[in-house]
Amino acid sequence: MMQMEKLVSLCRRRGFLFQSSEIYGGMNGFWDYGPLGVELKRNVKEAWWQDMVRGHNELRQPEGAPSTYEMVGLDCTILMHPQVWKCSGHYDLFHDYMVDCRQTKRRYRVDQVRGRWVEAKGQRIFVTSMVEPDLQEEDLLRRTLKFFNLRAKDAESLKWDSPWTTLDQLSPAEQATALGPDATEAGTLTEPREFNLMFKTFVGALSGEEGAAFLRPETAQGIFVNFKNVLDSTRIQIPFGVAQVGKSFRNEITPRNFTFRSREFEQMEIEFFCHPDQSRQWYQYWRNRRLAWYTSLGLAGERLRLREHSEDELSHYSCGTADIEYAFPFLPEGEYGELEGIAHRGDFDLRSHMEGKLDPKKRPLELERDANGQPRHRGSGKDLTYRDEATGSRYTPHVIEPSAGADRATLAFLCEAYDEDQAPDESGAMQSRVVLRFHPRVAPIKAAIFPLVKRDGMPEMAHEVYASLKKHWNVFYDEKGAVGRRYRRQDEAGTPYCITIDSQSLVDQTVTVRDRDTLEQVRVKAADLVGEIGQRMGG
Ligand code: GAP
């Protein structure tokens, strides 16, 4: 399996990803996309927008869909009225449990601290570790020996009597005696405490609670609060979806695994509004539709899977939630990380913004009330029901929500693309090469144009070819160094096609097109290149 360090180093070296504010030592949980990375991520977002919104044909019934449907987009603000987060549930419920270490002053998410029970010298203790999964065994042994004041040759005297488990699986009394991930003394972890993940800020000159606002932790709420605006400003009819791509912010306690868990990231979300009677069918449709999207862009095979949530994982109002998951190389063998969740949300969101925050634990859903019987968080009071023109009936639509992360999808495409193989150099000798096998639609550079040598009119012809292709795609011109080296640089960037202008090109106006994956080279008329590259890229 590909080692994650190799990909991380390639991403930095070739300008896919940099740590944010690196020259000042970086900032944990924040990442910048470099010149190649920004193209890759834009292509991911544009493929999503094209396939879900612009390219969707509302006149045709897609396979597996209960009917035709419409799709539109929105672009909402990051800061919204604070009441939005009270009614959505994020103000009260959007938290993780964390523990602090009194010895090291470090903070951990309780469900991410992994460890094992071990006994030595008559004492049984839960030893924990937070290092990368492939280093955890080693780290645990080293720290356990140190704790018991034993040497490496005494390792056999340690009695490990449990498999790996997370701290949240222990009773409070057991948690209180554990050896923290960076501690040298046992029993230094505090009780788990709730930690709200929303970033708080202040709007305008008001610095008190009146001016308090939150950076959105999801783009979805902007869609719900604009439901009526979309209905009133268009002729759209149910069933329809509203899509949005944008930044979200979560003050994750332990950001980790490259961009997988960041504090600032981008989401690609759809809220799909339908009649309650049809919502289960629509849920099935969107699950399959979204899985097929990843497959169509090259995430096929065993590393991608769809996992249906079990009954006890579901929110009380949901009849189904599925995650699309990918076996990222930084996860322990057999574990998958979430790329996207597809949730059946019933009428929870629209009713919460209409009536006030609903109690998600009650079934049927009802308004959450305070000690005086008043709504805990008041809704907008606006009518967010829908009137069916054909039947005259009025109802609150149900929502299916396919919610994807643009950074996680980008990371999965990077992991899937990374490969090492052998390719011949100029003299025909096989050399090892690093290649990113991106699907052409997401590849940052679609084609690179090389004059074989910097003379005899080859650069001039290559400039012409470059100018004609540049009108259509992001292409790259390179005349520096041996052509074999130029091929290698493009393989590492994931460029699917390299076009070379040689002495024959000057005679018969043809060029060679080299395929990154098959290494096959064919001669094509320069005048036909736009058609040729377009066709190879899938139309
Ligand atoms: N509106 C529903 C919602 O936000 P979520 O499962 O919390 O659901 C949806 O987030 C997607 O957003 C996830 O599947 C993931 O791809 C992405 N995401 C969530 N938290 C993230 C983080 N800290 N860093 C990067 N991506 C994240």
XYZ file of C-alpha atoms and ligand atoms in Angstrom:
566
model
C 0.000 0.000 0.000
C 1.170 3.547 -0.723
C 2.894 5.198 2.201
C 1.191 8.412 3.159
C 4.509 10.204 3.789
C 5.398 9.818 0.110
C 2.192 11.489 -0.977
C 2.508 14.260 1.608
C 6.033 15.008 0.448
C 5.010 14.953 -3.244
C 2.118 17.322 -2.473
C 4.482 19.807 -0.891
C 7.296 19.426 -3.433
C 5.041 19.831 -6.477
C 2.742 22.491 -5.050
C -0.470 20.621 -4.330
C -0.704 21.436 -0.622
C 1.185 23.535 1.893
C 0.687 24.001 5.585
C -1.064 27.315 6.211
C 1.243 30.142 7.408
C 4.182 27.765 7.081
C 6.866 30.460 7.394
C 5.548 31.186 10.903
C 5.602 27.544 11.914
C 2.216 26.614 10.435
C -1.229 26.357 11.984
C -2.664 23.018 12.975
C -5.759 22.077 10.979
C -5.356 24.663 8.207
C -4.036 23.926 4.702
C -3.278 25.981 1.590
C -3.655 24.625 -1.938
C -0.679 25.412 -4.179
C -0.681 26.030 -7.951
C -1.395 22.376 -8.846
C -3.637 21.747 -5.828
C -5.948 24.658 -6.574
C -6.536 23.360 -10.113
C -7.224 19.856 -8.814
C -9.687 21.025 -6.174
C -11.433 23.414 -8.592
C -11.834 20.540 -11.035
C -13.397 18.397 -8.295
C -15.851 21.171 -7.379
C -16.591 21.971 -11.022
C -17.181 18.304 -11.880
C -19.622 18.139 -8.958
C -21.435 21.352 -9.993
C -21.546 20.303 -13.638
C -22.810 16.782 -12.914
C -25.267 17.730 -10.154
C -26.549 21.162 -11.253
C -25.673 22.597 -14.684
C -25.548 19.358 -16.612
C -28.690 17.971 -14.977
C -31.521 17.617 -17.482
C -34.821 18.284 -15.726
C -36.796 17.076 -18.741
C -35.500 13.509 -18.577
C -36.103 10.988 -15.819
C -32.722 9.625 -14.737
C -32.376 5.881 -14.276
C -33.421 4.898 -10.765
C -35.170 8.218 -10.030
C -38.880 8.161 -9.119
C -39.527 11.104 -11.508
C -37.869 14.020 -13.248
C -36.554 16.782 -10.953
C -35.001 20.247 -11.071
C -31.695 21.479 -9.658
C -30.618 25.053 -8.820
C -27.755 26.583 -6.841
C -27.157 29.125 -4.071
C -24.193 30.954 -2.615
C -24.920 32.037 0.963
C -22.876 33.940 3.531
C -20.581 32.303 6.046
C -21.907 34.403 8.929
C -25.636 34.065 9.422
C -28.194 35.188 12.007
C -27.297 33.450 15.327
C -30.858 32.120 15.581
C -30.124 29.891 12.565
C -27.720 27.806 14.681
C -30.074 27.755 17.646
C -32.896 26.308 15.561
C -30.669 23.958 13.578
C -29.451 22.354 16.804
C -25.792 23.309 16.346
C -25.833 25.731 19.277
C -26.963 23.053 21.747
C -25.775 19.843 20.168
C -22.781 20.365 17.918
C -20.037 19.285 20.243
C -17.392 16.686 20.803
C -16.212 15.365 24.135
C -12.670 16.236 25.055
C -10.308 15.514 27.902
C -7.448 17.699 29.086
C -4.200 16.349 30.469
C -3.330 18.110 33.729
C 0.328 17.174 33.349
C 1.017 18.172 29.720
C -1.831 20.694 29.269
C -2.751 18.967 25.998
C -6.314 18.421 24.857
C -7.692 15.320 23.117
C -10.961 14.145 21.631
C -12.065 11.312 23.877
C -13.153 9.034 21.017
C -9.771 9.443 19.295
C -7.559 8.406 22.214
C -6.726 4.731 21.633
C -5.101 2.399 24.096
C -4.826 -1.028 25.743
C -4.987 -2.462 29.252
C -1.705 -3.832 30.512
C -0.516 -5.316 33.797
C 2.961 -5.373 35.326
C 4.445 -5.294 38.804
C 0.987 -5.951 40.257
C -0.565 -2.811 38.678
C -3.119 -2.813 35.841
C -3.342 0.351 33.779
C -4.859 1.666 30.516
C -2.010 3.074 28.402
C -2.934 5.361 25.487
C -1.324 6.655 22.312
C -2.147 9.300 19.723
C 0.594 8.648 17.161
C -0.167 7.436 13.592
C -1.743 3.934 13.529
C 1.305 2.173 12.087
C 3.508 3.543 14.892
C 1.046 2.961 17.727
C 2.196 -0.531 18.806
C 5.768 0.678 19.105
C 4.799 3.879 20.914
C 2.597 1.990 23.367
C 5.322 -0.505 24.241
C 7.947 2.197 24.714
C 5.728 4.281 26.988
C 4.515 1.284 28.982
C 8.081 0.115 29.663
C 9.012 3.620 30.722
C 5.981 3.908 32.984
C 6.785 0.635 34.782
C 10.485 1.468 34.781
C 11.311 -1.682 32.801
C 13.880 -2.319 30.070
C 13.216 -3.521 26.526
C 14.380 -7.028 27.472
C 11.585 -7.128 30.112
C 8.843 -6.602 27.514
C 7.713 -10.234 27.904
C 6.707 -9.576 31.512
C 3.978 -7.167 30.374
C 0.505 -8.769 30.343
C -1.646 -7.129 27.661
C -5.165 -8.160 28.456
C -7.372 -6.240 26.023
C -7.504 -5.373 22.321
C -7.083 -1.724 21.225
C -10.037 0.380 22.261
C -10.864 4.074 22.608
C -11.047 6.039 25.849
C -14.782 6.693 25.476
C -15.427 2.940 25.856
C -14.089 3.013 29.448
C -16.113 3.831 32.569
C -15.481 7.290 34.136
C -13.546 5.614 36.997
C -11.329 3.763 34.508
C -10.776 6.904 32.426
C -9.615 8.735 35.543
C -6.732 6.277 36.079
C -5.461 6.059 32.462
C -1.998 7.054 31.302
C -2.589 9.990 28.892
C -1.090 9.968 25.373
C 1.779 12.318 26.245
C 1.885 11.926 30.029
C 4.453 10.117 32.152
C 2.172 9.870 35.221
C -1.147 8.000 35.301
C -4.458 9.612 36.288
C -3.852 13.053 34.803
C -6.791 13.144 32.365
C -9.794 15.273 33.314
C -13.370 14.085 32.989
C -14.665 14.390 29.398
C -16.241 17.791 28.793
C -18.454 19.077 26.000
C -16.740 21.355 23.528
C -18.794 23.243 20.939
C -17.147 23.035 17.540
C -18.451 26.352 16.195
C -16.009 29.266 15.912
C -17.427 32.351 17.577
C -16.819 35.900 16.377
C -18.292 39.373 16.872
C -20.045 41.404 14.209
C -19.645 45.193 14.000
C -18.580 47.301 16.948
C -20.600 45.260 19.460
C -18.288 43.060 21.485
C -20.861 41.592 23.886
C -23.254 38.705 23.301
C -25.465 41.006 21.168
C -22.810 41.028 18.439
C -21.874 37.357 18.752
C -22.078 35.247 15.604
C -20.709 31.904 14.434
C -18.735 30.849 11.380
C -20.986 28.299 9.687
C -20.071 24.684 10.471
C -22.011 23.504 7.381
C -23.394 25.144 4.245
C -26.735 23.320 4.546
C -28.502 25.844 6.790
C -28.094 28.609 4.200
C -30.196 26.476 1.875
C -32.952 25.796 4.424
C -33.317 29.449 5.399
C -33.550 30.416 1.700
C -36.121 27.737 0.849
C -38.954 30.262 0.557
C -36.805 32.740 -1.401
C -35.976 30.064 -3.957
C -39.646 29.072 -4.268
C -40.831 32.687 -4.572
C -38.175 33.809 -7.060
C -38.356 30.878 -9.496
C -41.061 28.672 -10.947
C -39.456 25.605 -9.431
C -41.682 22.780 -8.250
C -41.135 19.852 -5.975
C -39.199 17.593 -6.356
C -36.120 19.792 -6.624
C -32.640 20.146 -5.188
C -30.651 23.205 -4.127
C -26.878 22.915 -4.282
C -24.173 24.941 -2.602
C -20.383 24.769 -2.485
C -18.521 26.749 0.131
C -16.309 27.034 3.142
C -17.290 25.613 6.508
C -15.458 25.902 9.798
C -15.226 23.536 12.739
C -12.957 23.999 15.717
C -11.909 20.339 15.647
C -10.158 19.329 18.865
C -7.607 17.156 17.126
C -7.282 17.964 13.422
C -5.284 15.199 11.794
C -4.524 13.024 8.808
C -3.442 15.729 6.385
C -6.529 17.593 5.122
C -8.962 14.850 6.216
C -9.954 16.591 9.440
C -9.307 20.318 9.034
C -10.672 23.324 10.871
C -11.455 25.198 7.647
C -12.723 23.124 4.736
C -15.131 23.174 1.829
C -18.392 21.325 1.485
C -20.482 20.453 -1.571
C -24.031 20.004 -0.314
C -27.440 19.364 -1.817
C -30.740 19.710 0.000
C -33.278 17.811 -2.047
C -36.931 18.656 -1.294
C -39.600 16.070 -2.036
C -43.066 14.850 -1.061
C -42.944 12.790 2.177
C -44.508 9.794 0.404
C -41.637 9.663 -2.059
C -38.745 10.456 0.264
C -37.562 6.876 0.762
C -37.322 6.330 -2.994
C -35.440 9.580 -3.380
C -33.076 8.578 -0.599
C -32.273 5.368 -2.481
C -31.779 7.318 -5.708
C -29.324 9.792 -4.170
C -27.304 7.104 -2.400
C -26.712 5.340 -5.702
C -26.294 8.519 -7.720
C -23.606 9.870 -5.432
C -21.683 6.592 -5.217
C -21.705 6.400 -9.030
C -20.269 9.932 -9.192
C -17.089 8.949 -7.336
C -16.756 5.794 -9.400
C -17.101 7.763 -12.642
C -14.130 9.916 -11.612
C -11.855 7.001 -10.907
C -12.517 6.018 -7.282
C -13.533 2.529 -8.210
C -12.580 -0.704 -6.530
C -12.317 -2.024 -3.023
C -11.160 1.182 -1.405
C -14.548 2.854 -1.977
C -17.673 1.615 -0.229
C -21.158 2.623 0.782
C -22.027 1.960 4.411
C -25.627 2.113 5.586
C -25.964 3.379 9.175
C -27.413 0.952 11.686
C -30.673 1.801 13.506
C -28.863 3.051 16.623
C -26.610 5.387 14.620
C -29.582 7.148 12.980
C -30.952 10.473 14.181
C -34.430 9.944 15.545
C -36.055 11.752 12.630
C -34.098 9.965 9.910
C -35.296 6.862 8.064
C -31.869 6.281 6.612
C -28.339 7.566 6.398
C -25.498 6.140 4.367
C -21.869 7.142 4.228
C -19.680 6.916 1.173
C -16.305 5.924 2.566
C -12.784 5.519 1.304
C -9.975 3.382 2.752
C -7.468 6.222 3.145
C -3.893 4.941 3.478
C -3.383 6.725 6.813
C -6.131 4.673 8.467
C -5.487 1.304 10.107
C -5.977 -1.693 7.793
C -9.694 -2.389 7.272
C -10.844 1.076 8.394
C -12.595 3.584 6.150
C -12.998 7.376 6.372
C -16.153 9.293 5.436
C -16.189 11.161 2.120
C -19.869 12.004 2.077
C -23.022 11.389 4.078
C -26.419 10.939 2.420
C -29.135 11.519 4.995
C -32.889 11.276 4.965
C -33.711 14.249 7.217
C -37.520 14.160 7.075
C -39.081 17.564 7.786
C -36.804 18.313 10.768
C -34.962 21.299 9.265
C -37.809 23.203 7.627
C -40.054 22.736 10.654
C -37.282 23.838 13.050
C -36.808 27.081 11.127
C -40.565 27.572 10.988
C -41.763 26.529 14.461
C -38.592 26.637 16.602
C -36.016 24.077 17.525
C -37.543 20.619 17.580
C -36.541 18.000 20.069
C -34.711 15.397 17.979
C -35.262 12.769 20.687
C -39.062 12.892 20.508
C -41.042 10.924 18.005
C -43.129 12.330 16.419
C -40.941 15.440 16.493
C -42.162 18.173 18.794
C -41.038 21.615 19.878
C -38.351 21.658 22.563
C -39.554 23.742 25.525
C -37.818 25.386 28.472
C -38.795 25.062 32.165
C -41.603 27.628 31.652
C -43.081 25.738 28.742
C -41.823 28.321 26.241
C -39.993 27.288 23.016
C -36.327 26.752 23.865
C -35.323 28.495 20.608
C -37.937 30.397 18.615
C -38.251 29.741 14.883
C -38.722 32.372 12.181
C -42.488 32.044 12.204
C -42.392 32.130 8.376
C -44.438 29.625 6.421
C -42.011 27.118 4.919
C -44.651 24.688 3.718
C -45.221 23.927 0.064
C -48.453 24.099 -1.915
C -48.836 21.513 -4.616
C -50.468 23.365 -7.513
C -51.855 20.242 -9.144
C -53.708 18.931 -6.072
C -53.994 22.106 -3.996
C -52.604 20.235 -0.983
C -50.086 21.826 1.396
C -47.294 19.974 3.196
C -43.827 20.390 4.690
C -41.407 18.780 2.249
C -39.031 16.055 3.309
C -35.322 16.512 2.721
C -32.640 14.183 1.383
C -29.183 15.609 1.996
C -26.114 14.393 0.085
C -23.319 16.250 1.888
C -19.773 15.885 0.568
C -16.421 17.358 1.522
C -14.445 18.913 -1.346
C -11.139 18.529 0.508
C -11.781 14.915 1.433
C -12.766 14.076 -2.156
C -9.617 15.849 -3.400
C -7.501 13.886 -0.913
C -9.112 10.610 -1.959
C -8.417 11.375 -5.645
C -4.785 12.101 -4.719
C -4.423 8.855 -2.723
C -6.075 6.783 -5.451
C -3.953 8.398 -8.174
C -0.552 7.861 -6.550
C 1.455 5.099 -8.183
C 5.047 4.052 -8.750
C 6.064 2.045 -11.794
C 8.807 1.646 -14.386
C 9.017 3.641 -17.610
C 11.761 3.831 -20.253
C 14.015 6.894 -20.403
C 15.327 8.460 -23.659
C 17.785 5.632 -24.215
C 15.144 2.979 -23.592
C 16.453 1.955 -20.139
C 13.714 1.310 -17.586
C 13.601 3.824 -14.729
C 11.276 3.981 -11.751
C 8.788 6.822 -11.887
C 6.153 8.384 -9.642
C 2.892 8.956 -11.455
C -0.441 10.417 -10.417
C -3.089 8.577 -12.441
C -5.828 11.190 -12.174
C -8.993 10.893 -14.202
C -8.511 13.490 -16.995
C -11.479 15.533 -15.704
C -9.786 16.210 -12.365
C -6.161 16.337 -13.575
C -4.755 19.832 -12.810
C -2.996 20.061 -16.194
C -4.675 18.349 -19.132
C -1.757 18.387 -21.573
C 1.863 19.533 -21.695
C 3.447 20.831 -24.908
C 7.157 20.305 -25.579
C 9.363 21.305 -28.493
C 11.859 18.431 -28.706
C 14.736 20.927 -28.931
C 14.930 24.691 -28.588
C 15.789 25.390 -32.240
C 14.908 24.772 -35.911
C 11.474 26.368 -35.538
C 10.190 23.754 -33.058
C 9.497 26.266 -30.226
C 7.578 28.489 -32.691
C 5.327 25.618 -33.762
C 4.943 24.491 -30.123
C 3.828 28.049 -29.201
C 1.070 27.795 -31.837
C -0.091 24.425 -30.498
C 0.007 25.757 -26.935
C -2.081 28.827 -27.854
C -4.723 26.721 -29.607
C -5.098 24.263 -26.684
C -4.960 26.940 -23.992
C -8.305 28.283 -25.209
C -9.933 25.049 -24.090
C -7.967 23.637 -21.151
C -5.282 24.291 -18.583
C -2.201 23.240 -20.548
C 1.493 23.686 -19.808
C 4.434 24.679 -22.002
C 7.915 23.386 -21.226
C 11.076 23.610 -23.315
C 13.646 23.168 -20.544
C 15.888 20.098 -20.190
C 15.818 16.611 -21.680
C 12.414 15.539 -22.928
C 12.499 12.433 -20.683
C 12.824 14.660 -17.620
C 9.950 16.792 -18.850
C 7.780 13.664 -19.176
C 8.647 12.630 -15.597
C 7.668 16.033 -14.198
C 4.300 15.817 -15.932
C 3.754 12.218 -14.755
C 4.275 13.423 -11.189
C 1.761 16.233 -11.743
C -0.753 13.731 -13.162
C -0.899 15.288 -16.662
C -2.644 12.729 -18.881
C -1.153 13.806 -22.255
C 2.227 15.116 -23.399
C 2.479 16.576 -26.891
C 5.902 16.790 -28.522
C 6.863 18.826 -31.566
C 9.871 17.244 -33.348
C 11.654 17.598 -36.705
C 8.963 15.594 -38.488
C 6.361 18.043 -37.170
C 8.002 20.799 -39.231
C 7.749 18.684 -42.373
C 4.233 17.232 -42.141
C 2.548 19.320 -39.406
C 2.020 16.310 -37.125
C 2.900 15.999 -33.413
C 3.215 13.036 -31.040
C 0.708 12.515 -28.236
C 1.988 10.407 -25.336
C -0.469 8.796 -22.944
C 0.602 8.983 -19.264
C -0.757 5.524 -18.381
C -0.125 3.363 -21.437
C 3.014 5.323 -22.466
C 1.796 4.818 -26.024
C 2.776 7.568 -28.480
C 0.740 8.286 -31.589
C 1.154 10.829 -34.339
C -1.686 13.278 -34.814
C -2.139 16.226 -37.170
C -1.548 19.435 -35.208
C -4.786 20.820 -36.676
C -6.739 17.873 -35.178
C -5.318 18.173 -31.644
C -8.259 19.937 -30.019
C -10.609 17.203 -31.242
C -8.162 14.441 -30.311
C -7.542 15.648 -26.740
C -11.240 16.439 -26.263
C -12.194 12.931 -27.362
C -9.600 11.304 -25.122
C -10.884 13.319 -22.172
C -14.319 11.840 -22.702
C -16.054 14.249 -25.048
N -24.904 19.125 6.521
C -24.450 17.829 6.944
C -23.044 17.793 7.338
O -22.368 18.806 7.427
P -21.151 16.149 8.061
O -21.094 14.646 7.963
O -20.867 16.762 9.370
O -22.613 16.532 7.557
C -20.355 16.462 5.599
O -20.182 16.770 6.970
C -19.016 16.246 4.942
O -18.155 17.365 5.177
C -18.235 15.036 5.484
O -18.640 13.843 4.862
C -16.812 15.412 5.098
O -16.550 15.070 3.750
C -16.805 16.926 5.235
N -16.210 17.305 6.539
C -16.806 17.359 7.732
N -15.949 17.747 8.690
C -14.765 17.947 8.081
C -13.462 18.361 8.527
N -13.224 18.683 9.794
N -12.462 18.450 7.615
C -12.684 18.161 6.313
N -13.885 17.768 5.832
C -14.919 17.660 6.698
